PDB file of C-alpha atoms in Angstrom:
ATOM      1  CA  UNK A   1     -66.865   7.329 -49.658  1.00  0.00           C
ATOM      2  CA  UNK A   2     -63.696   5.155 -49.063  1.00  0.00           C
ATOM      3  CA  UNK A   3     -63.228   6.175 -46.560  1.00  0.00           C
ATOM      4  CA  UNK A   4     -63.339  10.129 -46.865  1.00  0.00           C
ATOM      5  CA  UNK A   5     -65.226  12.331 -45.153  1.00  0.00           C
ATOM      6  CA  UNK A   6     -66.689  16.067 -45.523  1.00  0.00           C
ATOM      7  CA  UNK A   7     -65.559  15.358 -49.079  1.00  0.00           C
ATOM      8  CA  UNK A   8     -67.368  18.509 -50.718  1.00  0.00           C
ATOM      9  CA  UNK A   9     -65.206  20.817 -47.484  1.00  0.00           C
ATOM     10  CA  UNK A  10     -61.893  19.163 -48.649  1.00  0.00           C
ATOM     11  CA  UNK A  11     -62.534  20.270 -52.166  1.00  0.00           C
ATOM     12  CA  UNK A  12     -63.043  23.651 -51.351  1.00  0.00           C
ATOM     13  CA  UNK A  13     -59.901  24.244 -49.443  1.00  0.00           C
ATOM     14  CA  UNK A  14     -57.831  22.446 -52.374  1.00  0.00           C
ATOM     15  CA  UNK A  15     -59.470  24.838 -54.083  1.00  0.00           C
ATOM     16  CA  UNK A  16     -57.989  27.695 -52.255  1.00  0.00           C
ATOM     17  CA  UNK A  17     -54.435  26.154 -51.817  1.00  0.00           C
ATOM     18  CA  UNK A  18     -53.701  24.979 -55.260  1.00  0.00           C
ATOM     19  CA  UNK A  19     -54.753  28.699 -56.145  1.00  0.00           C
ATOM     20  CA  UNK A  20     -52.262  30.105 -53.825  1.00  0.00           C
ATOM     21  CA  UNK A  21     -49.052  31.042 -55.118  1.00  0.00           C
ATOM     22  CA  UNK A  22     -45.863  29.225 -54.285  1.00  0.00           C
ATOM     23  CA  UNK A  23     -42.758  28.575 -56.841  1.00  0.00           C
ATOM     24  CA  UNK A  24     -43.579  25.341 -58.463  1.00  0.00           C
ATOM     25  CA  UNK A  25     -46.720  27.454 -60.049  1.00  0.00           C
ATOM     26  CA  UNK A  26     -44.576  30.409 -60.485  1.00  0.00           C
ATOM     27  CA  UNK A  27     -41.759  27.859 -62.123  1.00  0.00           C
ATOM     28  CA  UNK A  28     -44.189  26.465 -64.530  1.00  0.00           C
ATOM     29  CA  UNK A  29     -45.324  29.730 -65.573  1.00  0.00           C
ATOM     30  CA  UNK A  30     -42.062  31.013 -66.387  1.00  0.00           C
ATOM     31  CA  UNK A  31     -41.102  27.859 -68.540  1.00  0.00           C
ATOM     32  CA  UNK A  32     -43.922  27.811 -70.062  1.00  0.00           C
ATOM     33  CA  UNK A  33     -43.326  31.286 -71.177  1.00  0.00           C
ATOM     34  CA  UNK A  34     -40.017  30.735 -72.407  1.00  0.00           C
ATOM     35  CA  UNK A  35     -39.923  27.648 -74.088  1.00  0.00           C
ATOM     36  CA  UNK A  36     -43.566  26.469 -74.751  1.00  0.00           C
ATOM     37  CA  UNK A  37     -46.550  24.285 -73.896  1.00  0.00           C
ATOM     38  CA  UNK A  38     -44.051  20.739 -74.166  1.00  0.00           C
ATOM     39  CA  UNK A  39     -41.765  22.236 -71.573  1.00  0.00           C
ATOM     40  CA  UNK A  40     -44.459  23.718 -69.863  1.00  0.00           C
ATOM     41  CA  UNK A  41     -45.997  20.160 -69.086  1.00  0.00           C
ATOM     42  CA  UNK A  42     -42.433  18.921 -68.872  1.00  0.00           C
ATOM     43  CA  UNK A  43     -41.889  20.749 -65.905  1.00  0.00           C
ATOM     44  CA  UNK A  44     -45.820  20.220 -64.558  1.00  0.00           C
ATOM     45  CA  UNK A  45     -44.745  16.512 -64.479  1.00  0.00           C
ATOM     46  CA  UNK A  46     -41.820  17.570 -62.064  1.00  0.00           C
ATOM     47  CA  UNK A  47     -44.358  19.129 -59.589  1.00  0.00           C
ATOM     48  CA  UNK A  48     -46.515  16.207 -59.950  1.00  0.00           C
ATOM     49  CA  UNK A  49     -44.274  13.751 -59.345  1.00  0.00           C
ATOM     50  CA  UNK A  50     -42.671  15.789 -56.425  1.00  0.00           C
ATOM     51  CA  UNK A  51     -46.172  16.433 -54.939  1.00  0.00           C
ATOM     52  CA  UNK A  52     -46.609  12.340 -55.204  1.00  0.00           C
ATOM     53  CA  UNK A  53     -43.681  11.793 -52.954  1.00  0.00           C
ATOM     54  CA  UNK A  54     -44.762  14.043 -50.428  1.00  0.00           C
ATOM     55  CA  UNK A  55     -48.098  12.686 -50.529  1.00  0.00           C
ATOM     56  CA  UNK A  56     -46.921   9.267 -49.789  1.00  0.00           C
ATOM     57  CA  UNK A  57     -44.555  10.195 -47.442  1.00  0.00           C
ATOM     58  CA  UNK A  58     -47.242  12.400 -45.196  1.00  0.00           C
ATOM     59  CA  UNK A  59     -49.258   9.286 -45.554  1.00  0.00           C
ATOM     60  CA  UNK A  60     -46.267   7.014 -43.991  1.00  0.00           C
ATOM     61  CA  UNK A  61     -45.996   9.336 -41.337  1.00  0.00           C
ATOM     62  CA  UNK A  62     -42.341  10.860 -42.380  1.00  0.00           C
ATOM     63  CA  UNK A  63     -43.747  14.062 -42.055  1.00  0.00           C
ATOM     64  CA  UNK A  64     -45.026  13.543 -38.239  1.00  0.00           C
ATOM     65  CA  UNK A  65     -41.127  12.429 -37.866  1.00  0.00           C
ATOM     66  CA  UNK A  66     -39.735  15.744 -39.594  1.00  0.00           C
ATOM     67  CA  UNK A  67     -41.870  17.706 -37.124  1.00  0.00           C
ATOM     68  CA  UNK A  68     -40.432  15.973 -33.784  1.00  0.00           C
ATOM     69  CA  UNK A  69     -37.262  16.018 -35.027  1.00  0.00           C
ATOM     70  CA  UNK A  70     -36.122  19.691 -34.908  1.00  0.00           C
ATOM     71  CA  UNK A  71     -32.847  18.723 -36.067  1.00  0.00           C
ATOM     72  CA  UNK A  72     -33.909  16.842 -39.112  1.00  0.00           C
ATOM     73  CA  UNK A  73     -36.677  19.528 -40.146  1.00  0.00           C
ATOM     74  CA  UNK A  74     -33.737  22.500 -40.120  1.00  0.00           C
ATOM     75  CA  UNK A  75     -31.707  20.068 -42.446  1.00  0.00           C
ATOM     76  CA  UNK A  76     -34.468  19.353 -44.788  1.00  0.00           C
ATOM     77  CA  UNK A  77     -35.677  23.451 -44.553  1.00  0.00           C
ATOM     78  CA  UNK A  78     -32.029  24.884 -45.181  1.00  0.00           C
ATOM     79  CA  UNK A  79     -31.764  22.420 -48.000  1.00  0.00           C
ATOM     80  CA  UNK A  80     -34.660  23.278 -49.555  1.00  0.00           C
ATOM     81  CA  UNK A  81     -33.790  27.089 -48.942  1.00  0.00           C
ATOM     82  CA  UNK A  82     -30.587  26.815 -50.696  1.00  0.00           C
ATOM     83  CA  UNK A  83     -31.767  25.392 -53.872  1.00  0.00           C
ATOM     84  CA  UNK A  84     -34.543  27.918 -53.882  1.00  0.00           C
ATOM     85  CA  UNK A  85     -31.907  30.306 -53.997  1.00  0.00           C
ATOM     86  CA  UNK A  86     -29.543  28.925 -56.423  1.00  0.00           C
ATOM     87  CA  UNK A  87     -32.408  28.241 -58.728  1.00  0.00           C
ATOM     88  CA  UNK A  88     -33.207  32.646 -58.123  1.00  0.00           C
ATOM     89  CA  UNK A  89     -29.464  33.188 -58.909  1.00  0.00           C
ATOM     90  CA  UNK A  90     -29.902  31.638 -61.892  1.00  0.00           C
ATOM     91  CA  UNK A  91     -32.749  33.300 -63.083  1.00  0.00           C
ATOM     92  CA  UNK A  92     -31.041  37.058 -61.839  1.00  0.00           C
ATOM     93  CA  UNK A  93     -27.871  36.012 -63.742  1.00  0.00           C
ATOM     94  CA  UNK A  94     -29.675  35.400 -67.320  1.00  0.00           C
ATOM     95  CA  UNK A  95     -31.753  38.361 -66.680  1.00  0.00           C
ATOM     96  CA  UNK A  96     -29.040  40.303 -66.569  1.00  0.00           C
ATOM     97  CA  UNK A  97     -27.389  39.368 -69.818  1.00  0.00           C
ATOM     98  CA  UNK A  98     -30.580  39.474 -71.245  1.00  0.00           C
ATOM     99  CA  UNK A  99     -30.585  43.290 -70.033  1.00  0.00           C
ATOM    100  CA  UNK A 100     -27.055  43.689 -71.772  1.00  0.00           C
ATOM    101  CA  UNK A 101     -28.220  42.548 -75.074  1.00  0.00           C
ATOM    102  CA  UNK A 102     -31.756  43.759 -75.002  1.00  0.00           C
ATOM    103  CA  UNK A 103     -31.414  45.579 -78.465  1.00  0.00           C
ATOM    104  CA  UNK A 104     -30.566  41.689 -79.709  1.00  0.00           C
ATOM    105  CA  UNK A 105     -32.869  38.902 -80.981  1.00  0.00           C
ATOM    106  CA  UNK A 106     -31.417  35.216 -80.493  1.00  0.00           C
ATOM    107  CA  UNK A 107     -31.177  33.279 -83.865  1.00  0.00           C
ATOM    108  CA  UNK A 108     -34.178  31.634 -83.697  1.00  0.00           C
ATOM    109  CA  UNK A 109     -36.533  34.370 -82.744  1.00  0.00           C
ATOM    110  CA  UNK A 110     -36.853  33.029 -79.188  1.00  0.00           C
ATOM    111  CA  UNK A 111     -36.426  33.894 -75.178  1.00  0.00           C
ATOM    112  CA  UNK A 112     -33.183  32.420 -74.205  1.00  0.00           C
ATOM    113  CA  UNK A 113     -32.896  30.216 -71.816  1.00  0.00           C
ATOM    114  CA  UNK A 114     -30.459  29.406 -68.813  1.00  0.00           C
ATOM    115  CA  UNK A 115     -28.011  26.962 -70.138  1.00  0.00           C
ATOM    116  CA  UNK A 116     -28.163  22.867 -69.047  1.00  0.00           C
ATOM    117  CA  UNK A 117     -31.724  23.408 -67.694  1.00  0.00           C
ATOM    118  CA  UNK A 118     -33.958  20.572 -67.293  1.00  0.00           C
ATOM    119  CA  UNK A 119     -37.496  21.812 -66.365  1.00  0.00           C
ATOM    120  CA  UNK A 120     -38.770  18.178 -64.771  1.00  0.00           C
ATOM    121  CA  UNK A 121     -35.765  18.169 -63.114  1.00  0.00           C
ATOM    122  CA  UNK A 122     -35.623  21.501 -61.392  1.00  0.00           C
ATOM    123  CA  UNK A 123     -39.834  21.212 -60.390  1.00  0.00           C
ATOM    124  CA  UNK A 124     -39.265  18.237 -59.205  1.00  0.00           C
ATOM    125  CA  UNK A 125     -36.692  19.236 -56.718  1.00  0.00           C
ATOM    126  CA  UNK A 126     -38.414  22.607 -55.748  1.00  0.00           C
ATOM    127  CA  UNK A 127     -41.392  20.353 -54.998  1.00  0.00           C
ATOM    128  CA  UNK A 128     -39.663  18.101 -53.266  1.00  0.00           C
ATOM    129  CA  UNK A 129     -37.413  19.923 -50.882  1.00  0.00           C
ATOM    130  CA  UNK A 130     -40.615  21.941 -49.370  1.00  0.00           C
ATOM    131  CA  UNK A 131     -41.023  20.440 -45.499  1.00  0.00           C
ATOM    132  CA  UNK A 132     -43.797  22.911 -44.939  1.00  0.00           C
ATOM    133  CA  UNK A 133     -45.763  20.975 -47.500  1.00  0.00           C
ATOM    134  CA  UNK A 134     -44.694  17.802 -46.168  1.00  0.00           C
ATOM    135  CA  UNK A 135     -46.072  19.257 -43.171  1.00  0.00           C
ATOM    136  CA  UNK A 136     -49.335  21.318 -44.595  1.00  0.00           C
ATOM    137  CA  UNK A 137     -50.241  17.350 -46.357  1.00  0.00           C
ATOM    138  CA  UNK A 138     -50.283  15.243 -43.209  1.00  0.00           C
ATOM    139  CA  UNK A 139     -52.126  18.064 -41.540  1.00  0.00           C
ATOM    140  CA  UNK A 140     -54.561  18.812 -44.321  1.00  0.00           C
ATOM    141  CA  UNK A 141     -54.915  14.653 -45.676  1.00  0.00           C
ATOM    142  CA  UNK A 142     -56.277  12.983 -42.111  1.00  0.00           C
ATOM    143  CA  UNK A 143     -58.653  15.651 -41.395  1.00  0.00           C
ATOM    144  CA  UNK A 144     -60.493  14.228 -44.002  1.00  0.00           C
ATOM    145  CA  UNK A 145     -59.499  10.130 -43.211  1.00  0.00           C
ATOM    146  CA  UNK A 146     -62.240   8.175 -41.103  1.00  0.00           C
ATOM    147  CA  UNK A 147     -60.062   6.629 -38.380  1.00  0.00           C
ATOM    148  CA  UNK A 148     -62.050   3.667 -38.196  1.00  0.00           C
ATOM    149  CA  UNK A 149     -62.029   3.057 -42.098  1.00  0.00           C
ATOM    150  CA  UNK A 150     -60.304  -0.058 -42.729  1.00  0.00           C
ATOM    151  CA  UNK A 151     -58.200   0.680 -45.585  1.00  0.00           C
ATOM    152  CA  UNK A 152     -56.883   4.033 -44.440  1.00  0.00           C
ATOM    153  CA  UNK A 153     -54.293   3.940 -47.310  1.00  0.00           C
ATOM    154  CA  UNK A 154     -57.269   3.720 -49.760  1.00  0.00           C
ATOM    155  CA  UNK A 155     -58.313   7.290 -48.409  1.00  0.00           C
ATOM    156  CA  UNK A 156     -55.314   9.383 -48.782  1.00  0.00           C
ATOM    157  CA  UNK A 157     -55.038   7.639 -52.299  1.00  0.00           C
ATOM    158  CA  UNK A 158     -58.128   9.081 -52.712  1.00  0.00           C
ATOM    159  CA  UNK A 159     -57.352  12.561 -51.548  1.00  0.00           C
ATOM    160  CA  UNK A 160     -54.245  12.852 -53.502  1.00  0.00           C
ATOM    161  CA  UNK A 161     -55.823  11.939 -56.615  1.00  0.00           C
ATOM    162  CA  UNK A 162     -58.088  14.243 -56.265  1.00  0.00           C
ATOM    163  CA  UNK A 163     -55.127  16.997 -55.118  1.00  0.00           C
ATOM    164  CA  UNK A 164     -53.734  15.935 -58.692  1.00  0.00           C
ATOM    165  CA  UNK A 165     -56.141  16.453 -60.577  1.00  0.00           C
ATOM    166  CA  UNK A 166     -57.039  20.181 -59.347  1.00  0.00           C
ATOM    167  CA  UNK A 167     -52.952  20.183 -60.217  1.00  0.00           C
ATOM    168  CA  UNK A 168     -53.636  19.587 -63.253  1.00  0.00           C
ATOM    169  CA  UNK A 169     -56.105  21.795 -64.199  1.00  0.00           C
ATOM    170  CA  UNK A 170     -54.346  24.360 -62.411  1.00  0.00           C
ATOM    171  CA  UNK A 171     -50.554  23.994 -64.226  1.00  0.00           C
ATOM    172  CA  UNK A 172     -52.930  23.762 -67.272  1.00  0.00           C
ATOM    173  CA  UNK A 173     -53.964  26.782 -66.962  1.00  0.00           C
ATOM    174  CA  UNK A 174     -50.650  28.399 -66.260  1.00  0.00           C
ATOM    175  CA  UNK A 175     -49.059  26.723 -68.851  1.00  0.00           C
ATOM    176  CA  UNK A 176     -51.573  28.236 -71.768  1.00  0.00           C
ATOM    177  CA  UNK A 177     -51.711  31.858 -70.114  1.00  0.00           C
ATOM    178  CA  UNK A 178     -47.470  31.363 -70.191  1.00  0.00           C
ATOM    179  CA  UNK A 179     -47.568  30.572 -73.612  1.00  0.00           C
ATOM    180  CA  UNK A 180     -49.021  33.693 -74.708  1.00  0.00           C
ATOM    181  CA  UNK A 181     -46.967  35.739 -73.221  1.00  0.00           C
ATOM    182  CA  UNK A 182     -44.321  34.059 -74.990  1.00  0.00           C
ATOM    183  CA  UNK A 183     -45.079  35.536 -78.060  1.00  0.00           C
ATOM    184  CA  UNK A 184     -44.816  39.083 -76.378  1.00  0.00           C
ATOM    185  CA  UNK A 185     -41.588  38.321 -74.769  1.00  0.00           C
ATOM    186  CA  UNK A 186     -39.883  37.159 -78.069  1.00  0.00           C
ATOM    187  CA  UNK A 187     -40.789  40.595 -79.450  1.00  0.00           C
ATOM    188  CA  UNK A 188     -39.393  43.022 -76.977  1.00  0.00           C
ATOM    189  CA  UNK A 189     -36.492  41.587 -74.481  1.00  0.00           C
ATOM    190  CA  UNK A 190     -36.718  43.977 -72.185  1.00  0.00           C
ATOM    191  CA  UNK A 191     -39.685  42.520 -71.057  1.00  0.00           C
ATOM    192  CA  UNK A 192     -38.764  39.389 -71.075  1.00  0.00           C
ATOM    193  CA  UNK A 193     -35.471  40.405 -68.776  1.00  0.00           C
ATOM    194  CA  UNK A 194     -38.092  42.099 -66.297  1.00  0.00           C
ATOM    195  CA  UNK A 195     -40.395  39.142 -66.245  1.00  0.00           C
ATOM    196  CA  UNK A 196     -37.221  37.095 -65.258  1.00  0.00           C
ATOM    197  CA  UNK A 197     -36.092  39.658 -62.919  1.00  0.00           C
ATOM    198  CA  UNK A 198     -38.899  38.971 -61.013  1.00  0.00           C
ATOM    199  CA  UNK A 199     -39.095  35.767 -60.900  1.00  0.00           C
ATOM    200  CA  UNK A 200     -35.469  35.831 -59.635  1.00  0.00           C
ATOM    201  CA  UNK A 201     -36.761  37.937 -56.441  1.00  0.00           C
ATOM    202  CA  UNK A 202     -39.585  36.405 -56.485  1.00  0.00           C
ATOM    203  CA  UNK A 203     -37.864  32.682 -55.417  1.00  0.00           C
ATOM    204  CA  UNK A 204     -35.442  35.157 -53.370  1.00  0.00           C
ATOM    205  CA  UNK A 205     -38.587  35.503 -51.682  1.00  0.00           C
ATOM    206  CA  UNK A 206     -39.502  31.941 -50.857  1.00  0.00           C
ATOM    207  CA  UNK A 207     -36.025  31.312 -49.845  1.00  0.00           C
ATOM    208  CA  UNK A 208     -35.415  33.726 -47.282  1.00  0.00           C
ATOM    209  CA  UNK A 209     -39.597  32.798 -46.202  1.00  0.00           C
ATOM    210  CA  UNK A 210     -38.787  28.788 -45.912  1.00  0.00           C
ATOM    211  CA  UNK A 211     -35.298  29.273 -44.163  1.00  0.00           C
ATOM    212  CA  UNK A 212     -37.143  31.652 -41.264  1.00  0.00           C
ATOM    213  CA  UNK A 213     -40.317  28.954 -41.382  1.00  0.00           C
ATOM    214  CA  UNK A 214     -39.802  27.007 -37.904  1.00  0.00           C
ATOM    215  CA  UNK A 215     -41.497  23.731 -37.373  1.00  0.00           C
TER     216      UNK A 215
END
């Protein structure tokens, strides 16, 4: 079909790696948790869009480049690493003065949230600055492409739609399971600071695992 083959294998692996957990998922969740469903699929539309570039550029061969180029892969991996880890920082330091002021309830009944942030934004760039999924798409996409299909292009637009659309239905369900556990973290903030805690360690975590990743 277009081009793709072994169409009903590819879905079951998406299947698998859209399940597994990474920190645009984990992101979504916890915005969706503190703010709502809008921001939820605010920042949703950040992965999406940031899983789009990568998509095109594994299918333009930039991600072939990134893993010849040992030089330009560390760049790309150390960047990526240290906004992972700013973005944790972040998330420690609210915790924390939501810790201090646990016995408080902001005006408005709701979470607070870490000042100047801009969910699309901050997916998008966690999405973005990930080479092993620049990497995992090129190697993943043209195992499914028919080499001697004419319109090869057609067949990784295929794929990524597809990729999408289990996105999609994925983030969705994130995004509703967040927002009821919104309702639980506006009544007792020291669960809310714990849930934030660990999301702090948690993109610790895929900092310190990206920076020792090696192409």
């Amino acid at each position: 079909m277009l081009g793709v083959v072994d169409l009903p294998t590819y879905l079951a692996g998406l299947v698998l790696i859209i399940l597994l957990p990474g920190p645009n998922s984990l992101y979504v969740l916890s915005v969706a948790a503190r703010r709502g469903v809008r921001a939820g699929y605010t920042a949703s539309a950040g992965v999406w869009c940031g899983d789009a570039v990568l998509m095109t550029l594994s299918a333009a061969g930039v991600a072939s480049l990134l893993q010849a180029n040992a030089v330009l892969f560390a760049v790309v991996q150390y960047a990526g690493a240290g906004y992972l880890t700013w973005l944790a920082i972040g998330m420690l330091r609210a915790a924390w003065g939501m810790w201090r002021t646990r016995a408080e309830r902001t005006a408005d009944g709701e979470t607070p949230t870490p000042a100047g942030e801009r969910p699309f934004r901050r997916a998008f760039v966690v999405s973005l600055f990930n080479p092993k999924a620049i990497l995992f798409f090129v190697a993943f996409f043209v195992q499914f492409v028919d080499p001697a299909y004419a319109y090869p292009a057609l067949s990784f637009v295929v794929l990524g739609v597809l990729a999408q659309l289990a996105s999609v239905l994925y983030l969705s369900a994130l995004i509703f399971g967040g927002t009821r556990l919104a309702a639980a973290f506006r009544r007792r903030r020291r669960l809310s600071a714990g849930a934030t805690s660990a999301a702090g360690a948690l993109f610790l975590g895929f900092a310190v695992k990206l920076s020792l990743a090696s192409s």
